[in-house]
Tab-separated table of C-alpha atoms and ligand atoms in Angstrom:
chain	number	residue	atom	x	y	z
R	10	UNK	CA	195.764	144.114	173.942
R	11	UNK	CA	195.027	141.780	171.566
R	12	UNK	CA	191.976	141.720	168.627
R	13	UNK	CA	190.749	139.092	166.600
R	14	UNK	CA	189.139	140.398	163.593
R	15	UNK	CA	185.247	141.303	163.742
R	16	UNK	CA	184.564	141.750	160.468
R	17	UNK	CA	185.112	138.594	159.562
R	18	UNK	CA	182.179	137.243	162.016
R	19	UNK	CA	178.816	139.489	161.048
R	20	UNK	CA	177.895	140.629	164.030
R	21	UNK	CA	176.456	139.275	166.930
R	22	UNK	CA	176.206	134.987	166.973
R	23	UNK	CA	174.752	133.084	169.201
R	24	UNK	CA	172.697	130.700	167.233
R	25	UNK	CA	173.537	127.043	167.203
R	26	UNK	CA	175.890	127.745	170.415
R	27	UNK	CA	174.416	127.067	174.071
R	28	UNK	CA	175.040	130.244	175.795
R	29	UNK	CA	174.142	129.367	178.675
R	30	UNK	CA	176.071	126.059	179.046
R	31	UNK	CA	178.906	128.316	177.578
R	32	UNK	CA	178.245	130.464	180.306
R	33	UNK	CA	178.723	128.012	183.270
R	34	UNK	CA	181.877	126.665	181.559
R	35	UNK	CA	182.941	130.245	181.273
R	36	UNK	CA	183.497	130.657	184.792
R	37	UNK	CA	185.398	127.033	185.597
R	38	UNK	CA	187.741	128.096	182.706
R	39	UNK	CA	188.271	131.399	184.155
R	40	UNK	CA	188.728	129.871	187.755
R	41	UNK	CA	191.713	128.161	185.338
R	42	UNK	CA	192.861	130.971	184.652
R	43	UNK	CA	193.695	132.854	187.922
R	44	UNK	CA	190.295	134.612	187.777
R	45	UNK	CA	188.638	134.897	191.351
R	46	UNK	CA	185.029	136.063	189.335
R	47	UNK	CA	183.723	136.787	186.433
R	48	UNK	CA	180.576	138.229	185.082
R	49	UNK	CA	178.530	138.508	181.876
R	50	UNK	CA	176.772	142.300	180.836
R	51	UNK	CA	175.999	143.359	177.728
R	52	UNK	CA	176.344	146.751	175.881
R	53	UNK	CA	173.952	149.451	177.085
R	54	UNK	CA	176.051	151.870	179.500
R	55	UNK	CA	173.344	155.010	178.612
R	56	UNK	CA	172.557	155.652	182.233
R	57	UNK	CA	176.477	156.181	182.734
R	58	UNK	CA	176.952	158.870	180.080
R	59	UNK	CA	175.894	161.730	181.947
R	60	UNK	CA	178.044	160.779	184.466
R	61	UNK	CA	181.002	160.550	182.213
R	62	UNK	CA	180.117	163.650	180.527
R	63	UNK	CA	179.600	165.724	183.520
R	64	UNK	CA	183.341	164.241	184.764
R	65	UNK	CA	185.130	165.503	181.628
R	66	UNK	CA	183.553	168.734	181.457
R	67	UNK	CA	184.724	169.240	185.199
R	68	UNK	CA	188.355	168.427	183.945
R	69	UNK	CA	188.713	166.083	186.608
R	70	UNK	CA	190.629	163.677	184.423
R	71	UNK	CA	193.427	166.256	184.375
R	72	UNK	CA	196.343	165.781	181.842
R	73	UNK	CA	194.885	162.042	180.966
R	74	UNK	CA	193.753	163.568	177.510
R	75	UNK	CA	193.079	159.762	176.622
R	76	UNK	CA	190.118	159.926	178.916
R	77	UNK	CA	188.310	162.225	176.702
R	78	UNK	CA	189.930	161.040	173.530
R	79	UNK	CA	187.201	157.862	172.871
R	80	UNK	CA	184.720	160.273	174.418
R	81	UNK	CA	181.312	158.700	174.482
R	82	UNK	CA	182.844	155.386	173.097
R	83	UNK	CA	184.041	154.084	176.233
R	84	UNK	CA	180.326	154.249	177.095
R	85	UNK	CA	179.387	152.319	174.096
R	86	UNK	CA	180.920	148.855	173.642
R	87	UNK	CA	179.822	148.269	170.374
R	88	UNK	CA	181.111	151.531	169.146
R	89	UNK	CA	184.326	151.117	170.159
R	90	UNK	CA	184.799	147.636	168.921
R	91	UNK	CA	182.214	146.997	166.329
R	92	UNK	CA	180.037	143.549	166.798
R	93	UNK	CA	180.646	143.471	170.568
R	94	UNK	CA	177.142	141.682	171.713
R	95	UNK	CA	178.574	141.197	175.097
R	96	UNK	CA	181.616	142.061	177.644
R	97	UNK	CA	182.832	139.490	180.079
R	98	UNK	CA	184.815	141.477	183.122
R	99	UNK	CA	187.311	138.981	184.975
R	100	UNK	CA	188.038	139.888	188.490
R	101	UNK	CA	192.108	139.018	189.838
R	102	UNK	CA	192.902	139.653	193.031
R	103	UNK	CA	196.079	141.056	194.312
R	104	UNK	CA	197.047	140.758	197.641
R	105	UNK	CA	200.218	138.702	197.618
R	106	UNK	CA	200.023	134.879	198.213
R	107	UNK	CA	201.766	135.586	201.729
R	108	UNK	CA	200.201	138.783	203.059
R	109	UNK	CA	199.563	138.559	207.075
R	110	UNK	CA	196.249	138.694	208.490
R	111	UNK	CA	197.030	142.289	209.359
R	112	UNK	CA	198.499	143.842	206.338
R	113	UNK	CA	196.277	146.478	206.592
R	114	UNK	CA	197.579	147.949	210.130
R	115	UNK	CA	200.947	147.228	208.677
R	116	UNK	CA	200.306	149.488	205.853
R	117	UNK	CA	199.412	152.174	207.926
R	118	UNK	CA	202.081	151.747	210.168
R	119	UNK	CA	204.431	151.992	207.277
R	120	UNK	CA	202.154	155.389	206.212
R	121	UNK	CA	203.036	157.379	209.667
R	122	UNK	CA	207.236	155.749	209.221
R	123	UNK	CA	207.844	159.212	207.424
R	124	UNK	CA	209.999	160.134	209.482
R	125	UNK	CA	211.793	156.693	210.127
R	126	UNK	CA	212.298	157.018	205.979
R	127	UNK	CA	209.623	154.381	205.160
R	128	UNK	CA	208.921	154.583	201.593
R	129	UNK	CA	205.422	153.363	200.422
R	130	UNK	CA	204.717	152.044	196.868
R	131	UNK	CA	201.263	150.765	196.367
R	132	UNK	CA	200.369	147.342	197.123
R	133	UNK	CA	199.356	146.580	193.820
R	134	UNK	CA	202.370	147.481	192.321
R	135	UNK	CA	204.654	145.486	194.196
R	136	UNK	CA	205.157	142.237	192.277
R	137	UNK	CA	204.926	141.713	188.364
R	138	UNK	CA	203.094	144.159	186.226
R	139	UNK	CA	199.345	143.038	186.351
R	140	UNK	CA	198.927	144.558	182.655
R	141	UNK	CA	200.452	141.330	181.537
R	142	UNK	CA	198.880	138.884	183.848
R	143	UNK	CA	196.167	139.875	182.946
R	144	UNK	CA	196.187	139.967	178.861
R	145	UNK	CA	197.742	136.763	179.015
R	146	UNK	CA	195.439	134.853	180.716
R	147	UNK	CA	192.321	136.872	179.154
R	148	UNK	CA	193.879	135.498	175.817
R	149	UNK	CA	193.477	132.120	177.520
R	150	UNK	CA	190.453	132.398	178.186
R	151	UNK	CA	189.460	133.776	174.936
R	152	UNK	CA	191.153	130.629	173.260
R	153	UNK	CA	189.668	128.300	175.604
R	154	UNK	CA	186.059	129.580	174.269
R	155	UNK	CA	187.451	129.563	170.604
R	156	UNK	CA	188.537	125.756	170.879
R	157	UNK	CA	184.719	125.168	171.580
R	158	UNK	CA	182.919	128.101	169.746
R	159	UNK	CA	185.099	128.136	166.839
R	160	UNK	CA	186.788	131.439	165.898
R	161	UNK	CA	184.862	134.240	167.394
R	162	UNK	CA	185.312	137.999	167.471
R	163	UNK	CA	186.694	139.164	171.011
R	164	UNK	CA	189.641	141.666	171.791
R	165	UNK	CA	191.011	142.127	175.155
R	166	UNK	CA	190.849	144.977	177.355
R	167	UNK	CA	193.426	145.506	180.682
R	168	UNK	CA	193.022	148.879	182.860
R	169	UNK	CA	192.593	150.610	179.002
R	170	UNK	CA	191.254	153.723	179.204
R	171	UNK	CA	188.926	153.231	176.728
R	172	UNK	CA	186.819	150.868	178.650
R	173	UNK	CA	184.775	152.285	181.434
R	174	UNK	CA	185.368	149.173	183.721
R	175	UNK	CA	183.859	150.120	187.048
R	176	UNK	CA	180.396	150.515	184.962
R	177	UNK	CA	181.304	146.813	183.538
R	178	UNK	CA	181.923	145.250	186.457
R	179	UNK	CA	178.607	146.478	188.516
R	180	UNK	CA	176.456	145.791	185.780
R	181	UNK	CA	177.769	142.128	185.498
R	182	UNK	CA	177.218	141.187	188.794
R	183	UNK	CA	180.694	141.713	190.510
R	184	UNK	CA	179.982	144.332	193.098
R	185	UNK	CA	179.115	147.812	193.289
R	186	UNK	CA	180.876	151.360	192.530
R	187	UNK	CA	182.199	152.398	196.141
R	188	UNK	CA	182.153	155.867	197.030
R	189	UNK	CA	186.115	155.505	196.291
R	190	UNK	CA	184.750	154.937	192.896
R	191	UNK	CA	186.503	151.650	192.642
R	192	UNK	CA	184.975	148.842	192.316
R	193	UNK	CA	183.850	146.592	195.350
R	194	UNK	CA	182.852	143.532	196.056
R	195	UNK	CA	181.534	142.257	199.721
R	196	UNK	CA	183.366	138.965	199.023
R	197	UNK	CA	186.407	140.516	198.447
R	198	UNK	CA	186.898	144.215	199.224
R	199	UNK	CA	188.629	145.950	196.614
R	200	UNK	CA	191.966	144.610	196.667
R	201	UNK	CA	191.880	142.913	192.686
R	202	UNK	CA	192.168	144.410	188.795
R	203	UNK	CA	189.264	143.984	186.330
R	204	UNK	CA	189.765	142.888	182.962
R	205	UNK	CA	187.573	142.517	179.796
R	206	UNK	CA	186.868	140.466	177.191
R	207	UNK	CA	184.590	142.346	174.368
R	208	UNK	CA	182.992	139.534	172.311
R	209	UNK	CA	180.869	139.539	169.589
R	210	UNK	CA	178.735	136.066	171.387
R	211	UNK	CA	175.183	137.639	172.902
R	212	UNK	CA	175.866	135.678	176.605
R	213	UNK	CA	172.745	135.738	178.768
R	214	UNK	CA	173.982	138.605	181.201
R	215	UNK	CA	174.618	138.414	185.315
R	216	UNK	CA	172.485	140.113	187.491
R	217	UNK	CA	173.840	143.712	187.957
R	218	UNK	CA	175.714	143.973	191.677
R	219	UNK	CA	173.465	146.833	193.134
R	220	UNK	CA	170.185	148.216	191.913
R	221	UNK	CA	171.371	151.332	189.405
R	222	UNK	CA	169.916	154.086	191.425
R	223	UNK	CA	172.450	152.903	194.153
R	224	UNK	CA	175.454	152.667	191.728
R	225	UNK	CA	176.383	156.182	191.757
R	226	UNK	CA	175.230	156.697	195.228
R	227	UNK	CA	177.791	153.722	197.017
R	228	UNK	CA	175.799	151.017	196.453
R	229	UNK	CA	176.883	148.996	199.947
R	230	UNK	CA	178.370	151.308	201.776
R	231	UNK	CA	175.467	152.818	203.627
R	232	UNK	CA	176.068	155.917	205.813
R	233	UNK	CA	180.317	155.151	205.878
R	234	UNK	CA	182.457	158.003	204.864
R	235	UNK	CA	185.677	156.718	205.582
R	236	UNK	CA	187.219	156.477	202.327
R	237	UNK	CA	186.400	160.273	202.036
R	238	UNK	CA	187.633	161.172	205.582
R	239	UNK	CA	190.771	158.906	204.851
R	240	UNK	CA	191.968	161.006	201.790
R	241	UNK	CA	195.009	162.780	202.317
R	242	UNK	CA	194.313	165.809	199.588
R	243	UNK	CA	190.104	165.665	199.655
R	244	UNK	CA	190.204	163.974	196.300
R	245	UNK	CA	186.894	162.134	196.309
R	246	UNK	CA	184.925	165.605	196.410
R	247	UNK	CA	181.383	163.727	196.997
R	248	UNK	CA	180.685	159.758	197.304
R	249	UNK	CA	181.337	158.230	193.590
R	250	UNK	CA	183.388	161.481	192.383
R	251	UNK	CA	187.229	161.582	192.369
R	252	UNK	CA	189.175	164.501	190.951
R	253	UNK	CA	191.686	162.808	189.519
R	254	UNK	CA	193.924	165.779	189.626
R	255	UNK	CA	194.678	165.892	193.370
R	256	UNK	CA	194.655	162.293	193.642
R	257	UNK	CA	198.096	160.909	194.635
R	258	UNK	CA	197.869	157.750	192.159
R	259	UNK	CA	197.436	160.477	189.645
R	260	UNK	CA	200.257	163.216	191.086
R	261	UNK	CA	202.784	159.861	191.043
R	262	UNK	CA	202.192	157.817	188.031
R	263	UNK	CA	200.033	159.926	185.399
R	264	UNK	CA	201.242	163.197	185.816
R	265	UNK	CA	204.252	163.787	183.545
R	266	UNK	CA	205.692	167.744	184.925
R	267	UNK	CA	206.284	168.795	188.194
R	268	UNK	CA	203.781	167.446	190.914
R	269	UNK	CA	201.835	171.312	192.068
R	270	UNK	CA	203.455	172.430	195.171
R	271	UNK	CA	200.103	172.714	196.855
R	272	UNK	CA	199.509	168.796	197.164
R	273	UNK	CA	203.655	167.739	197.885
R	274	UNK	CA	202.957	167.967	201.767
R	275	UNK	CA	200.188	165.902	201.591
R	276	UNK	CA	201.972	162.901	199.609
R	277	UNK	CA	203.826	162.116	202.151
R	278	UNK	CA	205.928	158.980	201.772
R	279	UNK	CA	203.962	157.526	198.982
R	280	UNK	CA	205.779	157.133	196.142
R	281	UNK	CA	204.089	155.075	193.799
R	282	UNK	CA	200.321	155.262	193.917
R	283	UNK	CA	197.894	155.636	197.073
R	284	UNK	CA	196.261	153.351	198.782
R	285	UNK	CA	194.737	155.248	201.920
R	286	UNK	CA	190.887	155.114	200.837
R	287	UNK	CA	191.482	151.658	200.666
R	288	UNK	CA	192.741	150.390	203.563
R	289	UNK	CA	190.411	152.850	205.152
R	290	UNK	CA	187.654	150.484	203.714
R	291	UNK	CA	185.910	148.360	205.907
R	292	UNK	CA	185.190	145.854	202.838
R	293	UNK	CA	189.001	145.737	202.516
R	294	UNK	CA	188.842	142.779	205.881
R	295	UNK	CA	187.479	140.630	202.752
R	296	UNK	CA	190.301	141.158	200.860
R	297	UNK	CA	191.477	138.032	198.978
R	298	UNK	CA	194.759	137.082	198.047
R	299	UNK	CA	196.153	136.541	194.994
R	300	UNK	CA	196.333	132.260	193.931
R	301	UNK	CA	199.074	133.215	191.718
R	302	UNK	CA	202.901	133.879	192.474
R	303	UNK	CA	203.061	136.775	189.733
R	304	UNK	CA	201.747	139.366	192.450
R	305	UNK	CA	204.308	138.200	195.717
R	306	UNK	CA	206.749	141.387	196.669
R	307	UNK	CA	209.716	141.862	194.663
R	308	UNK	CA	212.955	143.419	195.790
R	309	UNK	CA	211.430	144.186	199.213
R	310	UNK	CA	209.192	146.803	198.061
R	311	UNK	CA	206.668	146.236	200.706
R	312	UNK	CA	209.175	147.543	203.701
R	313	UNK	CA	211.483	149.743	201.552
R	314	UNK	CA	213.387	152.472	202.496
R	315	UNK	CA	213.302	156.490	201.203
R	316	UNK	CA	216.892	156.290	200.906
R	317	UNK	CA	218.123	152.891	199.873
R	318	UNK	CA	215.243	153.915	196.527
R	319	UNK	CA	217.080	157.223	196.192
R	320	UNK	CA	219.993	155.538	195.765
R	321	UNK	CA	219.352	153.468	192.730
R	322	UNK	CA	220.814	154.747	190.004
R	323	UNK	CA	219.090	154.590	186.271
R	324	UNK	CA	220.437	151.210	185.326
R	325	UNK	CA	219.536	149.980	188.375
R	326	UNK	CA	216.036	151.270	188.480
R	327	UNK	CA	215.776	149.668	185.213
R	328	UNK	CA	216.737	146.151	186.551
R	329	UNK	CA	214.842	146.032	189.746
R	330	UNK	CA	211.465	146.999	188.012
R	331	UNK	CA	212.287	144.704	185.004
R	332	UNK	CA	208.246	143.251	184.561
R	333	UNK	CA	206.935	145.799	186.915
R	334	UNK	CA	203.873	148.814	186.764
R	335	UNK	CA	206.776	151.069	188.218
R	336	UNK	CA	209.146	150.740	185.005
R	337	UNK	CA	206.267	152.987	183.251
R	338	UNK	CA	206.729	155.926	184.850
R	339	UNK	CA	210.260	155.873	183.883
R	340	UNK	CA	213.542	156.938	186.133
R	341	UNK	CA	213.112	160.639	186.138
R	342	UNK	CA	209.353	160.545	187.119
R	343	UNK	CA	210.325	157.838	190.045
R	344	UNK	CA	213.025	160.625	191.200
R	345	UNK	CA	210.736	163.210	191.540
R	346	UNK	CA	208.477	161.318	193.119
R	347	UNK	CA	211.218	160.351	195.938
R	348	UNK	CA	212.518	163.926	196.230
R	349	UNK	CA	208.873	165.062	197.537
R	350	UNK	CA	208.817	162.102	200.189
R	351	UNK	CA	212.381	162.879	201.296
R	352	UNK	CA	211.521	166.452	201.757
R	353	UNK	CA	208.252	164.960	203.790
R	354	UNK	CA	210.726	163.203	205.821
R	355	UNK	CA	213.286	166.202	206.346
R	356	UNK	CA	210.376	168.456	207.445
R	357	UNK	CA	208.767	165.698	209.898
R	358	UNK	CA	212.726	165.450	211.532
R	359	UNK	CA	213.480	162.540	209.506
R	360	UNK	CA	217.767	161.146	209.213
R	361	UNK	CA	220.201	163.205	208.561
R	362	UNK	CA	221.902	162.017	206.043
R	363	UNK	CA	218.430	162.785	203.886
R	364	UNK	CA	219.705	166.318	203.152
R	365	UNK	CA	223.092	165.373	202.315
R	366	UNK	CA	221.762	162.905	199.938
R	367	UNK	CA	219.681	165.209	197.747
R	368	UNK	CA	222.169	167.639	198.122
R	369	UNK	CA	224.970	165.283	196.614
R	370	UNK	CA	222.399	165.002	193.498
R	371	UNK	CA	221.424	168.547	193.151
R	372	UNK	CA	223.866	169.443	190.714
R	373	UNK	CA	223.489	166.710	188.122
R	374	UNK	CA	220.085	166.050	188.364
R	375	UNK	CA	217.349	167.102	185.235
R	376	UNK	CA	215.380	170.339	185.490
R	377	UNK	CA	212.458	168.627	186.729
R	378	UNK	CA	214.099	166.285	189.607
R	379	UNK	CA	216.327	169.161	190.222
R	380	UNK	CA	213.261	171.676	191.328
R	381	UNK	CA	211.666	168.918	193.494
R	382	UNK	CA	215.295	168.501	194.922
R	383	UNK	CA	215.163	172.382	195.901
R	384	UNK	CA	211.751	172.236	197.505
R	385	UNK	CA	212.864	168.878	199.040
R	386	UNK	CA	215.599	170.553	200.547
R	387	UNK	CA	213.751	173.559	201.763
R	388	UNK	CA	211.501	171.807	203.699
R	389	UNK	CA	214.073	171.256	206.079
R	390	UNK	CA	214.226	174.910	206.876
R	391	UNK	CA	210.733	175.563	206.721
R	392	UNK	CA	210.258	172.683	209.807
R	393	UNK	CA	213.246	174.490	211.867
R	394	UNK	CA	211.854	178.157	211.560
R	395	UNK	CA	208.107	176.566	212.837
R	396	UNK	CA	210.448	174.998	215.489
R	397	UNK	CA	211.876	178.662	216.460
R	398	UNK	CA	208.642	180.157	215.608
R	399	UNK	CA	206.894	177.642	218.370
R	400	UNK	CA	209.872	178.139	220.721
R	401	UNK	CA	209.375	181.827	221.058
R	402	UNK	CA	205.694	181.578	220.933
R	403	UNK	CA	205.961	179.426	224.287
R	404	UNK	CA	208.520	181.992	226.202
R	405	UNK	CA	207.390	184.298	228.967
K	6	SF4	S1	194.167	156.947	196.020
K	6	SF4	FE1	194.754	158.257	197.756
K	6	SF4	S2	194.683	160.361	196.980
K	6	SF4	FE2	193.549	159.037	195.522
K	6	SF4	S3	191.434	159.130	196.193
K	6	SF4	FE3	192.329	157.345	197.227
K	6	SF4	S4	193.056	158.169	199.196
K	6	SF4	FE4	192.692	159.919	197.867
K	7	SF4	S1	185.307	153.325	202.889
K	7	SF4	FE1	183.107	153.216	203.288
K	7	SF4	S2	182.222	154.722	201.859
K	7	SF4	FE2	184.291	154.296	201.150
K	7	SF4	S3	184.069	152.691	199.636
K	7	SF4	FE3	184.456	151.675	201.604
K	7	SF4	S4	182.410	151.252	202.475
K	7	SF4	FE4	182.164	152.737	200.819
């Protein structure tokens, strides 16, 4: 994140400055900058605060106290960063530079490989962490309007929870809130991040992507329901509402203490992130890739396997997600996460050296990787008793 001082500005400007030729040359420099789309909205989120409100008090944010921390801030641009006249939300998308035409039946081929030991990280987490793709070339941007503005009051926002971004983008033009609650965009699915740039310029706004009675409601997705049928643990509990805590992004990166023993079945071999209501998407066929190299695989995480990841020790984990999303959840948090989709793998028949392997790191492994290797391990009992169980079910 970085901020340029406010205070120093008085508020809103836009006399003397051709917003609307700044506008236009807004989006070639973004284009510059790696930016697929940008759009202009300003500072009145009202209509989104009951939503927001009615999202906390269901606790569906879970353990991501931040959420609530800003509370009705995030809906309120100018209260969060004083002076803020107008956000500009930058749209990057992700796919790598050399996905194939059908990376999305790849991806679910690699989903059902729990048994062969496929292990799935999310696709957006494969290459360099987009945090600082993104608040690099934000800064850019925000320099390249400074060189003909002047010095200007802006601070830059990446995936901060402060910022209700979804809201952002809709209003400014760049798509609508899917009933995945991300946002998407019929030009290109919902493959990308959104970024912001809070300035204290009053830019003519975009026209909003969908009407706002739609933007709760799915917008463009009409009478589709795959995204909801797609979810492996029923988070999206009604189009445009996700409970974070059974969602498997959530279970695998925000959660810090043991992942609840009622949703470790369902995670399967995911073990960074989801991306099932995705690729269930039909917008996803739109998906664009990425112009820039920072977002290409690294270390062959897009075909990895459960136990070549299991065997990575800490410093190694450290070097192979050197500039990566992954490094934030730390080594023990990736261990857990592995011991669940090896157990998934043991119970669906999977190799079998699996159970030697998380046997072997029983003894020296933390409390918290240790009772995920237990479970792990138990699994593979639990699917040979169903076995008997089925076997003398089918007898004369
Ligand atoms: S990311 Fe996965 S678990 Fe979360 S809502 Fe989407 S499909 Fe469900
Ligand atoms: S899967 Fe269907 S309902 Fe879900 S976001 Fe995509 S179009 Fe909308």
């Amino acid at each position: 994140m970085h901020r340029a001082p406010f205070a120093d500005h008085g508020g809103a400007r836009a006399a003397g400055i051709d917003v609307v030729g700044l506008r236009e040359r807004l989006r070639a420099w973004a284009h510059e900058c790696g930016f697929s789309q940008i759009g202009i909205a300003g500072i009145d989120l009202a209509g989104a605060e009951p939503g927001l409100r009615a999202w906390l008090a269901a606790g569906f944010h879970g353990e991501m106290h931040y959420m609530a921390r800003h509370g009705m801030k995030r809906a309120r641009p100018a209260e969060l960063v004083p002076a803020t006249a107008s956000v500009v939300t930058v749209r990057m998308d992700y796919l790598p530079r050399d996905a194939p035409p059908d990376w999305m039946a790849r991806e679910r081929s690699r989903l059902a490989g729990l048994a062969d030991g496929e292990a799935v990280v999310s696709v957006y987490a494969r290459g360099r962490d987009y945090h600082k793709v993104l608040r690099q070339r934000l800064q850019q941007l925000a320099d390249r309007v400074a060189a003909e503005v002047g010095p200007f009051g802006h601070r830059v926002f990446t995936d901060s929870a402060p910022v209700l971004e979804v809201e952002l983008a809709t209003r400014a033009g760049l798509g609508w809130r899917g009933k995945h609650t991300l946002a998407l965009s019929r030009e290109a699915g919902s493959m990308f991040f959104l970024g912001e740039l809070f300035v204290d310029l009053a830019l003519p706004p975009d026209r909003p992507g969908a009407e706002p009675a739609a933007w709760s409601a799915g917008g463009h997705c009409g009478t589709c329901t795959a995204c909801l049928d797609a979810c492996p643990t029923g988070a999206i509990v009604a189009p445009g509402r996700l409970d974070a805590r059974r969602c498997i992004s959530y279970l695998t990166i925000e959660l810090h203490g043991p992942i609840p023993l009622e949703w470790r079945t369902a995670i399967g071999n995911r073990v960074f992130g989801c991306d099932d209501c995705q690729l269930a998407c039909p917008w996803n066929k739109y998906a664009q890739r990425s112009p820039l190299p920072d977002f290409d695989e690294r270390h062959g995480l897009g075909a990895a396997k459960l136990l070549a990841l299991w065997q990575w020790d800490e410093p190694e984990f450290l070097r192979r997600t050197e500039g990566s999303a992954i490094r934030r959840i730390g080594y023990v948090r990736w261990r857990r996460n592995l011991a669940v989709a090896l157990g998934n793998a043991l119970r669906a028949g999977g190799d079998g050296r699996i159970a030697h392997a998380l046997s072997a790191a029983r003894e020296d492994a933390l409390p918290l990787v240790r009772e995920h290797i237990e479970w792990a391990l138990a699994q593979e009992a639990l699917a040979s008793q169903a076995s008997r169980d089925a076997g003398s079910g089918s007898g004369p």
